[in-house]
XYZ file of C-alpha atoms in Angstrom:
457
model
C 28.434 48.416 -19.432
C 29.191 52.372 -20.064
C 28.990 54.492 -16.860
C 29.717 51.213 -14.402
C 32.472 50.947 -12.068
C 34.196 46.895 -11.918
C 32.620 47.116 -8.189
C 29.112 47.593 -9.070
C 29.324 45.255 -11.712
C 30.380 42.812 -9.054
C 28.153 43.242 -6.414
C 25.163 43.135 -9.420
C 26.534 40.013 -10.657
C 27.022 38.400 -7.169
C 23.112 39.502 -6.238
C 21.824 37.534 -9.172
C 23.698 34.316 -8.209
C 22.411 34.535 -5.182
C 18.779 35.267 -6.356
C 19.170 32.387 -8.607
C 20.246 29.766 -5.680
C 17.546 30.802 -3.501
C 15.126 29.987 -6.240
C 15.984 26.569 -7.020
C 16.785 25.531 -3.877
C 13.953 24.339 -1.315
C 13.076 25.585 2.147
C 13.812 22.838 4.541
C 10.622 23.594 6.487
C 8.818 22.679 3.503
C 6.875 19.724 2.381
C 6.347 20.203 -1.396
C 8.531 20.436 -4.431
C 7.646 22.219 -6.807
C 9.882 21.805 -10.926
C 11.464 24.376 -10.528
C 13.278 23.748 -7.589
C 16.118 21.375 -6.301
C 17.183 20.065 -2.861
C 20.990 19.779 -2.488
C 22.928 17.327 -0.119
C 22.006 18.842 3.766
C 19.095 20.479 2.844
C 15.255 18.504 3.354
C 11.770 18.274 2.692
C 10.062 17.715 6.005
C 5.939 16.746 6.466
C 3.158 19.364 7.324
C 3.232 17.529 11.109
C 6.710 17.377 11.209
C 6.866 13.619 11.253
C 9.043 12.902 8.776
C 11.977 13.922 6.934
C 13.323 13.294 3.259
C 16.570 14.350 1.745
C 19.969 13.127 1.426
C 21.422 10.553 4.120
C 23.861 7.752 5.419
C 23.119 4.770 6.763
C 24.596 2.575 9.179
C 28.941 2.866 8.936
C 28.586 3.463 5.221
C 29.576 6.999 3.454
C 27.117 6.454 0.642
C 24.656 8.878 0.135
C 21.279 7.958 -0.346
C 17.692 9.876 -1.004
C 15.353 8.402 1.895
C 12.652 8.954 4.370
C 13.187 8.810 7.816
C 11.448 9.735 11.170
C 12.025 13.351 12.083
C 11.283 13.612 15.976
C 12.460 10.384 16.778
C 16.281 11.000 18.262
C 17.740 7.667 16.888
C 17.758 7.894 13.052
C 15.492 5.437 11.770
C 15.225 5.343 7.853
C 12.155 4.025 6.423
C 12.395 4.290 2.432
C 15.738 4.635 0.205
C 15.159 5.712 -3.565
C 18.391 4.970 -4.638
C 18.766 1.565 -3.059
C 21.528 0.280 -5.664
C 22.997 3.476 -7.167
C 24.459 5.586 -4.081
C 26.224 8.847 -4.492
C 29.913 8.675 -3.014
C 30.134 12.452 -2.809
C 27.795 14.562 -0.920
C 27.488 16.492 -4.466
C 24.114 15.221 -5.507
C 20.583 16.757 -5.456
C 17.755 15.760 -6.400
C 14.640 17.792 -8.189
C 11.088 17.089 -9.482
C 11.679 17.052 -13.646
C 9.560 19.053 -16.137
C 8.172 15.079 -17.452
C 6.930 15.124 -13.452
C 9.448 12.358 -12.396
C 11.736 12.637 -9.170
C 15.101 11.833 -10.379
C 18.573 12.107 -8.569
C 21.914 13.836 -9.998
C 24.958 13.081 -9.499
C 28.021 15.547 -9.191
C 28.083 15.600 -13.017
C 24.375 16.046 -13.715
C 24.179 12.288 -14.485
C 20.529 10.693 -13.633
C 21.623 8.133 -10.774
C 17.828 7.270 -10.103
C 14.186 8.199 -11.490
C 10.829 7.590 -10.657
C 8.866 5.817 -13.307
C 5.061 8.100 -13.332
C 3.446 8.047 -16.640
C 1.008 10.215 -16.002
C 1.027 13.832 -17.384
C -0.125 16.532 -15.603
C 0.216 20.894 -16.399
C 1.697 21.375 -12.573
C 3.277 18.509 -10.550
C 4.568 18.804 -7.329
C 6.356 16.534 -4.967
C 4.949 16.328 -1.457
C 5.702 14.344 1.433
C 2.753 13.533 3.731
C 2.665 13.001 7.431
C 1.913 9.450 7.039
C 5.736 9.011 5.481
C 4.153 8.594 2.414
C 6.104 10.715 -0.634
C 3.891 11.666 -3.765
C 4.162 13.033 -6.851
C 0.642 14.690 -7.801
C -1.058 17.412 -10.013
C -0.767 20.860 -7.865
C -4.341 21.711 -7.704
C -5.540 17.784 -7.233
C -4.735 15.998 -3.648
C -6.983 13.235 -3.686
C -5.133 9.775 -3.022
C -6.536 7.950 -6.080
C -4.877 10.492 -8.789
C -1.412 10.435 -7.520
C 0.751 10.352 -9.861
C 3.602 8.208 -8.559
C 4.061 7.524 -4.458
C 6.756 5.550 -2.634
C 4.129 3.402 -0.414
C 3.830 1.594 -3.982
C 7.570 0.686 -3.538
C 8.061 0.245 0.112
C 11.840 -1.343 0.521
C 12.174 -3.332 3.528
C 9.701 -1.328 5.634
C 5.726 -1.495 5.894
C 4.563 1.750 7.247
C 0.989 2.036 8.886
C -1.232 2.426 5.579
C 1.067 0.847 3.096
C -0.542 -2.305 1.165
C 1.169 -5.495 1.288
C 0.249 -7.069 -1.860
C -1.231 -7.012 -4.883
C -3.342 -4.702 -7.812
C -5.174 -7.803 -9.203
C -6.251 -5.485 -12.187
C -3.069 -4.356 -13.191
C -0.676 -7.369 -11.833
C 1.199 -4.876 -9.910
C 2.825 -5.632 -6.853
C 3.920 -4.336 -3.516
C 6.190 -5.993 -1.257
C 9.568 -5.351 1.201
C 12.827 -6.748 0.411
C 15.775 -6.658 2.624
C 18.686 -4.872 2.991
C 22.014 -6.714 2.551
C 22.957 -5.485 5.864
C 22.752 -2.822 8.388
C 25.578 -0.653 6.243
C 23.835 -1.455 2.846
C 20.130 -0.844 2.043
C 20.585 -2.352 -1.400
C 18.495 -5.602 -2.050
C 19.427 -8.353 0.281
C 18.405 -11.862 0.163
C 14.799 -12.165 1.588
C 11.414 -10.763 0.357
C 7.754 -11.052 2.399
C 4.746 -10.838 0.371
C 2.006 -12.159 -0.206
C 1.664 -15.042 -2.390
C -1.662 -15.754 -4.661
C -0.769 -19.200 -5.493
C -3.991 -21.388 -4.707
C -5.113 -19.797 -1.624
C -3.130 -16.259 -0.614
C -0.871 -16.327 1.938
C 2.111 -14.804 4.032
C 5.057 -16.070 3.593
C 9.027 -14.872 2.988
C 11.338 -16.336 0.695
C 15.221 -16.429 0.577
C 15.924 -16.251 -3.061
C 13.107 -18.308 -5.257
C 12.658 -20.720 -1.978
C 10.088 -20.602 1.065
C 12.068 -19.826 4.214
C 8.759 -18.759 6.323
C 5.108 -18.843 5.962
C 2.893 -16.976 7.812
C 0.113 -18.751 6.529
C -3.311 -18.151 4.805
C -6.179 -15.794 6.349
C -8.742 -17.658 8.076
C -10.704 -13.969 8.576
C -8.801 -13.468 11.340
C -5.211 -13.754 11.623
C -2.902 -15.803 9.126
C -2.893 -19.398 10.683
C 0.813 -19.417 11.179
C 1.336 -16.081 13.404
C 0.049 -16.741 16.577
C 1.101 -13.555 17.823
C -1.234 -11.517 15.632
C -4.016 -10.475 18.062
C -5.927 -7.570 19.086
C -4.262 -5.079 20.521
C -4.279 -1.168 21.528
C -0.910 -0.235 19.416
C -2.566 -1.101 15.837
C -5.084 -2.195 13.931
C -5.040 -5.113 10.868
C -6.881 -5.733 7.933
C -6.978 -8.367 4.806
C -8.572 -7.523 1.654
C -9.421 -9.828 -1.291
C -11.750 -9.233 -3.587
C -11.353 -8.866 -7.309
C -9.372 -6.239 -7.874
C -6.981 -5.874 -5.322
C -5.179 -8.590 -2.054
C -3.460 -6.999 0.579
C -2.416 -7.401 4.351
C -2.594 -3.447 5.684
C -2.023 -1.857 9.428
C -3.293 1.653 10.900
C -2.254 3.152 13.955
C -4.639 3.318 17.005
C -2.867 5.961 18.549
C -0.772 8.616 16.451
C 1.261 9.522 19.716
C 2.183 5.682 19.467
C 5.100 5.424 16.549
C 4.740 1.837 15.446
C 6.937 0.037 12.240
C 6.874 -3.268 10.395
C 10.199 -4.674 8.735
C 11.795 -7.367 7.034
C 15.433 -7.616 8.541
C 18.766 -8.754 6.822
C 18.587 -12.111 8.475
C 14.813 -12.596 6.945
C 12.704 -11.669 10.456
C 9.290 -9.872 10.180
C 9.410 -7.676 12.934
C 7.293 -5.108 14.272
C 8.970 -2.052 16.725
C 7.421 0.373 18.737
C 9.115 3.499 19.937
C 9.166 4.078 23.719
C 9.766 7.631 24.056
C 10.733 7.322 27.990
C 13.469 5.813 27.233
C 14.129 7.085 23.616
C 14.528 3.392 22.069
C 13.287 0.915 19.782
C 11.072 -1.715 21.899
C 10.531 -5.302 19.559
C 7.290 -6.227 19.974
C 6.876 -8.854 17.401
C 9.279 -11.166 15.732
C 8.714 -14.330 13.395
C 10.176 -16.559 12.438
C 9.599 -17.567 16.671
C 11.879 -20.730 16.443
C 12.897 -23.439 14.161
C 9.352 -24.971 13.859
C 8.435 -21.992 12.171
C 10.968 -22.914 9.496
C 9.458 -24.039 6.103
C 8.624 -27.410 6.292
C 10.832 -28.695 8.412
C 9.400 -32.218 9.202
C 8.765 -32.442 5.522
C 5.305 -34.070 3.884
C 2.538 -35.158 6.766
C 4.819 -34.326 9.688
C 3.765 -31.877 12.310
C 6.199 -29.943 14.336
C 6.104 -28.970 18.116
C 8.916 -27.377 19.968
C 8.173 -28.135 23.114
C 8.382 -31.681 22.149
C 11.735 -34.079 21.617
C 12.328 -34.480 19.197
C 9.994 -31.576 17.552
C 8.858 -33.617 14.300
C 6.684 -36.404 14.697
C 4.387 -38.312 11.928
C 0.593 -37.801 12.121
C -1.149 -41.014 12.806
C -1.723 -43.422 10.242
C 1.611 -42.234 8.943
C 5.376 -43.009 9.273
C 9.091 -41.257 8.264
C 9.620 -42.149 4.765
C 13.612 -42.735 5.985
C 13.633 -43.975 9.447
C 17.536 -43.426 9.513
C 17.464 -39.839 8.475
C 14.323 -39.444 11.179
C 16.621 -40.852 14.087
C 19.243 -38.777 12.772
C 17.126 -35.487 13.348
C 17.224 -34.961 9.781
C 13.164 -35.493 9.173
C 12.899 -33.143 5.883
C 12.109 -36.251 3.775
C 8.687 -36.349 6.038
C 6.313 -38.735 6.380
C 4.299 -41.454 3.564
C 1.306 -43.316 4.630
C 1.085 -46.963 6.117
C -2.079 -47.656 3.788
C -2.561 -46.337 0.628
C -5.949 -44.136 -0.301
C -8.066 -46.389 -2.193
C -10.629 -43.669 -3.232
C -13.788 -46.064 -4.027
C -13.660 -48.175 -0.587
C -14.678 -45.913 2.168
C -12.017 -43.394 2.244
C -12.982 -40.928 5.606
C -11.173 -38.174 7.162
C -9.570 -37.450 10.754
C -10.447 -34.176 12.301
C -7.212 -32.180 14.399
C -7.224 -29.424 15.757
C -4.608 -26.530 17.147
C -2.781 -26.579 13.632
C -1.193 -24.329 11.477
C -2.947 -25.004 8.275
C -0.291 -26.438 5.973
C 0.914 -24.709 2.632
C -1.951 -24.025 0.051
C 0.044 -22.942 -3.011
C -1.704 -25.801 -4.543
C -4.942 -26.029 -3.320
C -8.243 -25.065 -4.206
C -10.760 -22.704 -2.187
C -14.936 -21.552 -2.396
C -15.590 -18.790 0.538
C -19.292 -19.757 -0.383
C -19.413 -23.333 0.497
C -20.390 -25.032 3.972
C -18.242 -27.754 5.948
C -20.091 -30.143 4.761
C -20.525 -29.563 1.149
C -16.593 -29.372 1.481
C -15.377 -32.910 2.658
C -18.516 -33.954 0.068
C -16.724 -32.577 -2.993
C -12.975 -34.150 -1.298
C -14.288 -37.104 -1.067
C -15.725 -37.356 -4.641
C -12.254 -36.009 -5.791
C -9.661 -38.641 -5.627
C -6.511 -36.549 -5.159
C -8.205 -34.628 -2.802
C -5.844 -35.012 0.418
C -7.190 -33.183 2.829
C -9.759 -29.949 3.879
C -10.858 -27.348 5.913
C -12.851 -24.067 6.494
C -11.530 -20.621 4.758
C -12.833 -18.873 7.947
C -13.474 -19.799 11.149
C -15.509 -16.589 12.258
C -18.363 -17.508 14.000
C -19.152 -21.552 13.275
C -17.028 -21.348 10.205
C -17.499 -20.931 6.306
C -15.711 -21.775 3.456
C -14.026 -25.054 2.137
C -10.214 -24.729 1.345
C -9.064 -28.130 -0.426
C -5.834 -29.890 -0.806
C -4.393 -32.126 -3.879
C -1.265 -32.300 -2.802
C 1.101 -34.102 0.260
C 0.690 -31.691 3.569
C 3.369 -29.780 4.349
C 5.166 -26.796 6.714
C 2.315 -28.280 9.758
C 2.943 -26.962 13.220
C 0.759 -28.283 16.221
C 0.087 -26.769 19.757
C -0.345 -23.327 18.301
C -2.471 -20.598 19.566
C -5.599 -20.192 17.882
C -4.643 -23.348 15.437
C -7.082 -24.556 13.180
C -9.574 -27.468 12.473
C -7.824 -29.813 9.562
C -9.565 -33.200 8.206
C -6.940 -35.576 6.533
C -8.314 -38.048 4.112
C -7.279 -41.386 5.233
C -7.745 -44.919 4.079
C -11.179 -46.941 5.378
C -9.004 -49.685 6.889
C -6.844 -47.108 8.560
C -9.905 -45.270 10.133
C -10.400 -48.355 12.531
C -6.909 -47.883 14.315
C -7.213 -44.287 14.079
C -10.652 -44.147 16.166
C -8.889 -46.497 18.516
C -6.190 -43.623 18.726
C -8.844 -40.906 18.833
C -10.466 -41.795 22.395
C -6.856 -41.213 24.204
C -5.836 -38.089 21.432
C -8.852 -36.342 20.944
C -9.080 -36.767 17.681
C -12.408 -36.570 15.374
C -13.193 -39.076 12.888
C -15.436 -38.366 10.090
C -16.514 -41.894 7.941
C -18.255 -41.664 4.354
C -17.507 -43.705 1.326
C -17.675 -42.484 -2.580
C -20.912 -43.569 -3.092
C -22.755 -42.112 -0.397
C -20.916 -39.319 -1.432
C -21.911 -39.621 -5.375
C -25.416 -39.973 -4.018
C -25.754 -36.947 -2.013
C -24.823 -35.004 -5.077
C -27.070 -36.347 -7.252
């Protein structure tokens, strides 16, 4: 450049570099990114309210860096969501921007893509904004309505449920939402357990450890699920299940937003819930399940009923005995329980009513919210692999018939708001089972096939 001094050259070129960072870099006050800008490692995007934070952070001992949500006010750092789950950064080098194809995506030192957001969805002006609910979206600029997001991490909520996020499933699309756990408190990347909800026969709760059941929390009986006894009305937060044809989910709200209130799935495979007490600036549990080792997936095995406060905790229903009386007396009762008398089907088969139970596992059963009591143990009864049934909801006088065609398993008695359950047993069984019933309260309930046939025609 004729006529310029080497200084004013200088200070020119150092003005535009600095013009040109403070363009693509973010305001940490903010809540929306915009594609043309970039958050670097220490700088944030934090919510309208000021309840939550997202950028780049460390969690636990570890010196990974990860892109995650966590609670901004709250003075013990809490994370909530991790993009990057299984691809840290081992610098604090990385950044992370809002692409031109409207996909969050994380860089590396190099400029690699460690992580991207899959939205398929084209729109003239994304943006990236993170709400006060913790919930981070990727929408069209001019368009804020919740049903045209674009992409939003409450669709992909790690091993936290925040108030608002859906447990569950899209049953139009086959899409669904669910926690996993982290490894451990140093590593948020996949661990061993995952809750969900499973739509197997009748949906219920339950968390697995690998492929295998470790703890069910039961179906809905319009309620609570059958197998949390601790879910009850109370002033911290409200619940809600949904099944209808498109979607099945278990959701929370808040009651109070001054009340900060989280749901988890720990490393060891607990569902717990924790409530912040701001007095004294710590994380109070206020739920926890699995309670104790009755809660454990079928632990007395097919027809047995568990009951901690008994010794030893298993026992057989009546009319029933342990398959392997050695491994019983041994404390090892997963084999369960077989009949005494085999169903006959055409000679008077009738059913035994108990009550206080966790309902057992209906993976494979079948279910009609429409039907009546009666109708139900009518259509068991015709049915000859029909085992055993009982109401979908117990609102009110009950409605619903929920059938099983399978052996009973993962029973608990003695719970708190435990259910009605009729088990089909054989006629000549019934006699020494109403004996039983005057001293166990116990309900019997007597019909035979072709009573049965005849009521239907």
């Amino acid at each position: 450049m004729e006529g310029c001094s080497s200084t004013t050259v200088m200070i020119t070129l150092l003005f535009c570099i600095c013009f040109s960072v403070s363009i693509n870099s973010v305001a940490a006050a903010g809540d929306i990114l915009k594609t043309n800008q970039i958050v670097r490692d220490g700088s944030t995007i934090v919510s309208s309210g000021g309840h939550f934070e997202f950028g780049f952070v460390s969690v636990g001992s570890s010196r990974n860096r990860y892109v995650g949500i966590w609670y901004k006010k709250i003075s013990v750092k809490t994370v909530v969501w991790i993009a990057n789950r299984e691809t840290p950064l081992n610098t604090t080098s990385g950044l992370l921007q809002l692409s031109s194809n409207r996909n969050l995506v994380i860089l590396n030192a190099s400029g690699h893509v460690v992580w991207s957001s899959n939205s398929s969805t084209s729109v003239k002006r994304p943006v990236l904004q993170l709400l006060d609910s913790g919930n981070l979206v990727v929408r069209d600029e001019t368009d804020s309505a919740p049903d045209n997001y674009l992409w939003k991490s409450f669709d992909f909520p790690g091993d936290t449920q925040l108030p608002g996020v859906k447990l569950g499933w899209n049953l139009e699309t086959g899409f669904e939402r669910y926690l996993t756990s982290w490894k451990s408190d140093d590593d948020p990347s996949p661990g061993k357990y995952t809750h969900h909800i499973d739509r197997n026969g009748f949906p219920q709760l339950m968390v697995r450890k690998g492929s295998a059941i470790d703890y069910r929390g039961g179906s809905w009986n319009g309620i609570r699920f059958t197998g949390t006894r601790n879910l009850n009305p109370n002033p911290i937060y409200t619940y809600n299940f949904v099944s209808n044809d498109k979607e099945l989910y278990y959701r929370y709200d808040g009651v109070n937003s001054s009340v900060v209130t989280r749901r988890m799935l720990n490393p060891l495979g607990y569902v717990q819930r924790w409530v912040w007490t701001e007095k004294s600036q710590i994380w109070q549990l206020y739920l926890s399940g699995p309670i104790d080792n009755c809660d454990r997936y079928g632990i007395c095995g097919a027809y047995g009923s568990c009951n901690i406060n008994n010794s030893p905790a298993c026992t057989c229903f009546n009319g029933f005995q342990p398959k392997d009386e050695k491994e019983w007396d041994a404390a090892n009762w997963s084999s369960g329980c077989a009949r005494k008398v085999q169903l006959s089907c055409v000679n008077g088969d009738g059913f035994v009513k108990h009550s206080g139970l966790k309902l057992p596992d209906t993976q494979r059963s079948w279910f009609d919210t429409n039907m009546s009591l009666d109708e139900c143990e009518r259509v068991c009864l015709k049915n000859c692999s029909c085992t055993a049934y009982a109401n979908t909801d117990i609102r009110g006088h009950g409605s619903g018939c929920l059938l099983w065609f399978n052996e009973l398993i993962d029973i608990r008695d003695e719970i708190e708001n435990g259910q009605d359950l009729y088990i089909r047993m054989a006629a000549s069984e019934l006699v020494s089972v109403v004996s039983f019933a005057t001293t166990s309260g116990f309900a019997v309930s007597v019909a035979t096939a072709s009573v049965s046939l005849a009521a239907k025609g």
